[in-house]
Amino acid sequence: MSLHHSFLGEPLHFFHLCFVCLGGVKPCALNCLAEGYNFYTERAPAVIDGTQCNADSLDICINGECKHVGCDNILGSDAREDRCRVCGGDGSTCDAIEGFFNDSLPRGGEYGENSSSGELR
């Protein structure tokens, strides 16, 4: 979409690049960045329902508001991942792995395909 505006009497000609600002003040608004300029404008107060609010959560936008989604993918749920990354877990299923990985991989080499037994042929 090409827009024509003026700033301090000088004409501005720019194109809008629309994007969703994840996590900002209004994470569920449709914002557009003016290509070549360092500002954005709100083009709509709400994005499409179901749009993710933040890159680091499952929360989604509904009617222009960010709504919490638990790790069980249920809207409004308080379910969270434990330290083992198990949804709703108690942290008791983690396997502690200690030591160092010292094996080196061969450089280059031939490509092959895995057989059903897992061996490279």
PDB file of C-alpha atoms in Angstrom, residues 8-119:
ATOM      1  CA  LEU A   8       7.915  19.454   7.931  1.00  0.00           C
ATOM      2  CA  GLY A   9       6.553  20.454   4.546  1.00  0.00           C
ATOM      3  CA  GLU A  10       8.529  17.781   2.690  1.00  0.00           C
ATOM      4  CA  PRO A  11       6.562  15.056   0.904  1.00  0.00           C
ATOM      5  CA  LEU A  12       7.063  11.532   2.197  1.00  0.00           C
ATOM      6  CA  HIS A  13       6.457   8.597  -0.103  1.00  0.00           C
ATOM      7  CA  PHE A  14       6.757   5.199   1.521  1.00  0.00           C
ATOM      8  CA  PHE A  15       5.339   1.736   1.565  1.00  0.00           C
ATOM      9  CA  HIS A  16       4.023   0.044   4.664  1.00  0.00           C
ATOM     10  CA  LEU A  17       5.295  -3.377   5.630  1.00  0.00           C
ATOM     11  CA  CYS A  18       2.705  -4.915   7.944  1.00  0.00           C
ATOM     12  CA  PHE A  19       3.703  -7.163  10.789  1.00  0.00           C
ATOM     13  CA  VAL A  20       2.555  -8.179  14.239  1.00  0.00           C
ATOM     14  CA  CYS A  21       4.711  -6.718  17.010  1.00  0.00           C
ATOM     15  CA  LEU A  22       5.155  -9.674  19.304  1.00  0.00           C
ATOM     16  CA  GLY A  23       5.247  -8.763  22.974  1.00  0.00           C
ATOM     17  CA  GLY A  24       4.982  -4.988  22.663  1.00  0.00           C
ATOM     18  CA  VAL A  25       2.625  -2.634  24.463  1.00  0.00           C
ATOM     19  CA  LYS A  26      -0.206  -3.830  22.218  1.00  0.00           C
ATOM     20  CA  PRO A  27       0.853  -7.321  21.124  1.00  0.00           C
ATOM     21  CA  CYS A  28      -2.530  -8.015  19.511  1.00  0.00           C
ATOM     22  CA  ALA A  29      -2.608  -4.925  17.279  1.00  0.00           C
ATOM     23  CA  LEU A  30      -1.650  -4.971  13.596  1.00  0.00           C
ATOM     24  CA  ASN A  31       1.306  -2.644  13.200  1.00  0.00           C
ATOM     25  CA  CYS A  32       3.016  -1.542  10.014  1.00  0.00           C
ATOM     26  CA  LEU A  33       6.588  -0.362   9.624  1.00  0.00           C
ATOM     27  CA  ALA A  34       7.245   2.313   7.029  1.00  0.00           C
ATOM     28  CA  GLU A  35       9.921   0.851   4.751  1.00  0.00           C
ATOM     29  CA  GLY A  36      13.086   2.911   4.996  1.00  0.00           C
ATOM     30  CA  TYR A  37      11.876   4.768   8.096  1.00  0.00           C
ATOM     31  CA  ASN A  38      12.161   4.054  11.795  1.00  0.00           C
ATOM     32  CA  PHE A  39       8.506   4.232  12.855  1.00  0.00           C
ATOM     33  CA  TYR A  40       5.398   2.142  12.678  1.00  0.00           C
ATOM     34  CA  THR A  41       1.711   2.831  12.626  1.00  0.00           C
ATOM     35  CA  GLU A  42      -1.206   0.831  13.956  1.00  0.00           C
ATOM     36  CA  ARG A  43      -3.286  -0.331  10.996  1.00  0.00           C
ATOM     37  CA  ALA A  44      -5.870  -2.284  12.999  1.00  0.00           C
ATOM     38  CA  PRO A  45      -6.561  -2.533  16.737  1.00  0.00           C
ATOM     39  CA  ALA A  46      -6.707  -6.333  16.558  1.00  0.00           C
ATOM     40  CA  VAL A  47      -5.087  -9.117  14.587  1.00  0.00           C
ATOM     41  CA  ILE A  48      -6.911 -12.292  13.552  1.00  0.00           C
ATOM     42  CA  ASP A  49      -8.059 -14.347  16.540  1.00  0.00           C
ATOM     43  CA  GLY A  50      -5.604 -17.149  17.279  1.00  0.00           C
ATOM     44  CA  THR A  51      -2.507 -15.124  16.392  1.00  0.00           C
ATOM     45  CA  GLN A  52       0.320 -15.793  18.861  1.00  0.00           C
ATOM     46  CA  CYS A  53       0.873 -12.866  21.297  1.00  0.00           C
ATOM     47  CA  ASN A  54       4.496 -13.528  22.173  1.00  0.00           C
ATOM     48  CA  ALA A  55       7.239 -15.556  20.560  1.00  0.00           C
ATOM     49  CA  ASP A  56       8.115 -17.251  23.856  1.00  0.00           C
ATOM     50  CA  SER A  57       4.656 -18.374  24.975  1.00  0.00           C
ATOM     51  CA  LEU A  58       1.566 -20.166  23.724  1.00  0.00           C
ATOM     52  CA  ASP A  59      -0.665 -17.163  24.520  1.00  0.00           C
ATOM     53  CA  ILE A  60      -2.991 -16.071  21.708  1.00  0.00           C
ATOM     54  CA  CYS A  61      -4.911 -12.968  20.704  1.00  0.00           C
ATOM     55  CA  ILE A  62      -8.707 -13.052  21.009  1.00  0.00           C
ATOM     56  CA  ASN A  63     -10.777  -9.937  20.263  1.00  0.00           C
ATOM     57  CA  GLY A  64      -7.629  -7.792  20.423  1.00  0.00           C
ATOM     58  CA  GLU A  65      -6.556  -9.076  23.851  1.00  0.00           C
ATOM     59  CA  CYS A  66      -3.763 -11.486  24.732  1.00  0.00           C
ATOM     60  CA  LYS A  67      -5.178 -14.575  26.465  1.00  0.00           C
ATOM     61  CA  HIS A  68      -3.091 -17.129  28.389  1.00  0.00           C
ATOM     62  CA  VAL A  69      -2.789 -20.671  27.056  1.00  0.00           C
ATOM     63  CA  GLY A  70      -1.292 -23.430  29.210  1.00  0.00           C
ATOM     64  CA  CYS A  71       1.226 -25.996  28.003  1.00  0.00           C
ATOM     65  CA  ASP A  72      -1.752 -28.345  27.571  1.00  0.00           C
ATOM     66  CA  ASN A  73      -2.985 -25.964  24.818  1.00  0.00           C
ATOM     67  CA  ILE A  74      -6.113 -25.104  26.815  1.00  0.00           C
ATOM     68  CA  LEU A  75      -7.166 -21.462  26.902  1.00  0.00           C
ATOM     69  CA  GLY A  76      -6.951 -20.104  30.451  1.00  0.00           C
ATOM     70  CA  SER A  77      -5.204 -23.204  31.792  1.00  0.00           C
ATOM     71  CA  ASP A  78      -2.544 -22.816  34.476  1.00  0.00           C
ATOM     72  CA  ALA A  79      -0.694 -25.954  33.321  1.00  0.00           C
ATOM     73  CA  ARG A  80       3.051 -25.306  33.103  1.00  0.00           C
ATOM     74  CA  GLU A  81       6.086 -27.312  32.057  1.00  0.00           C
ATOM     75  CA  ASP A  82       8.267 -28.562  34.895  1.00  0.00           C
ATOM     76  CA  ARG A  83      12.077 -28.511  34.871  1.00  0.00           C
ATOM     77  CA  CYS A  84      12.019 -31.695  32.766  1.00  0.00           C
ATOM     78  CA  ARG A  85       9.780 -29.943  30.205  1.00  0.00           C
ATOM     79  CA  VAL A  86       6.842 -32.201  31.046  1.00  0.00           C
ATOM     80  CA  CYS A  87       3.511 -30.372  30.938  1.00  0.00           C
ATOM     81  CA  GLY A  88       1.945 -30.528  34.381  1.00  0.00           C
ATOM     82  CA  GLY A  89       4.843 -32.637  35.670  1.00  0.00           C
ATOM     83  CA  ASP A  90       6.491 -32.491  39.075  1.00  0.00           C
ATOM     84  CA  GLY A  91      10.131 -32.564  37.931  1.00  0.00           C
ATOM     85  CA  SER A  92      10.657 -36.195  38.899  1.00  0.00           C
ATOM     86  CA  THR A  93      11.111 -37.635  35.400  1.00  0.00           C
ATOM     87  CA  CYS A  94      14.384 -35.923  34.440  1.00  0.00           C
ATOM     88  CA  ASP A  95      17.415 -38.073  33.672  1.00  0.00           C
ATOM     89  CA  ALA A  96      20.666 -36.547  34.911  1.00  0.00           C
ATOM     90  CA  ILE A  97      23.445 -36.918  32.360  1.00  0.00           C
ATOM     91  CA  GLU A  98      26.952 -36.203  33.537  1.00  0.00           C
ATOM     92  CA  GLY A  99      30.308 -36.205  31.818  1.00  0.00           C
ATOM     93  CA  PHE A 100      31.736 -34.883  28.601  1.00  0.00           C
ATOM     94  CA  PHE A 101      31.200 -35.729  24.969  1.00  0.00           C
ATOM     95  CA  ASN A 102      34.688 -36.429  23.615  1.00  0.00           C
ATOM     96  CA  ASP A 103      34.040 -38.513  20.505  1.00  0.00           C
ATOM     97  CA  SER A 104      35.030 -36.720  17.332  1.00  0.00           C
ATOM     98  CA  LEU A 105      33.124 -37.109  14.112  1.00  0.00           C
ATOM     99  CA  PRO A 106      35.007 -37.994  10.932  1.00  0.00           C
ATOM    100  CA  ARG A 107      35.527 -35.094   8.530  1.00  0.00           C
ATOM    101  CA  GLY A 108      33.825 -35.437   5.189  1.00  0.00           C
ATOM    102  CA  GLY A 109      32.911 -38.969   4.353  1.00  0.00           C
ATOM    103  CA  GLU A 110      30.392 -40.653   2.180  1.00  0.00           C
ATOM    104  CA  TYR A 111      26.686 -40.130   2.294  1.00  0.00           C
ATOM    105  CA  GLY A 112      24.528 -43.145   2.863  1.00  0.00           C
ATOM    106  CA  GLU A 113      21.075 -44.053   3.985  1.00  0.00           C
ATOM    107  CA  ASN A 114      19.923 -45.648   7.174  1.00  0.00           C
ATOM    108  CA  SER A 115      18.515 -49.123   6.957  1.00  0.00           C
ATOM    109  CA  SER A 116      15.593 -50.148   9.111  1.00  0.00           C
ATOM    110  CA  SER A 117      18.099 -51.592  11.615  1.00  0.00           C
ATOM    111  CA  GLY A 118      19.701 -48.164  12.010  1.00  0.00           C
ATOM    112  CA  GLU A 119      22.946 -49.157  10.266  1.00  0.00           C
TER     113      GLU A 119
END
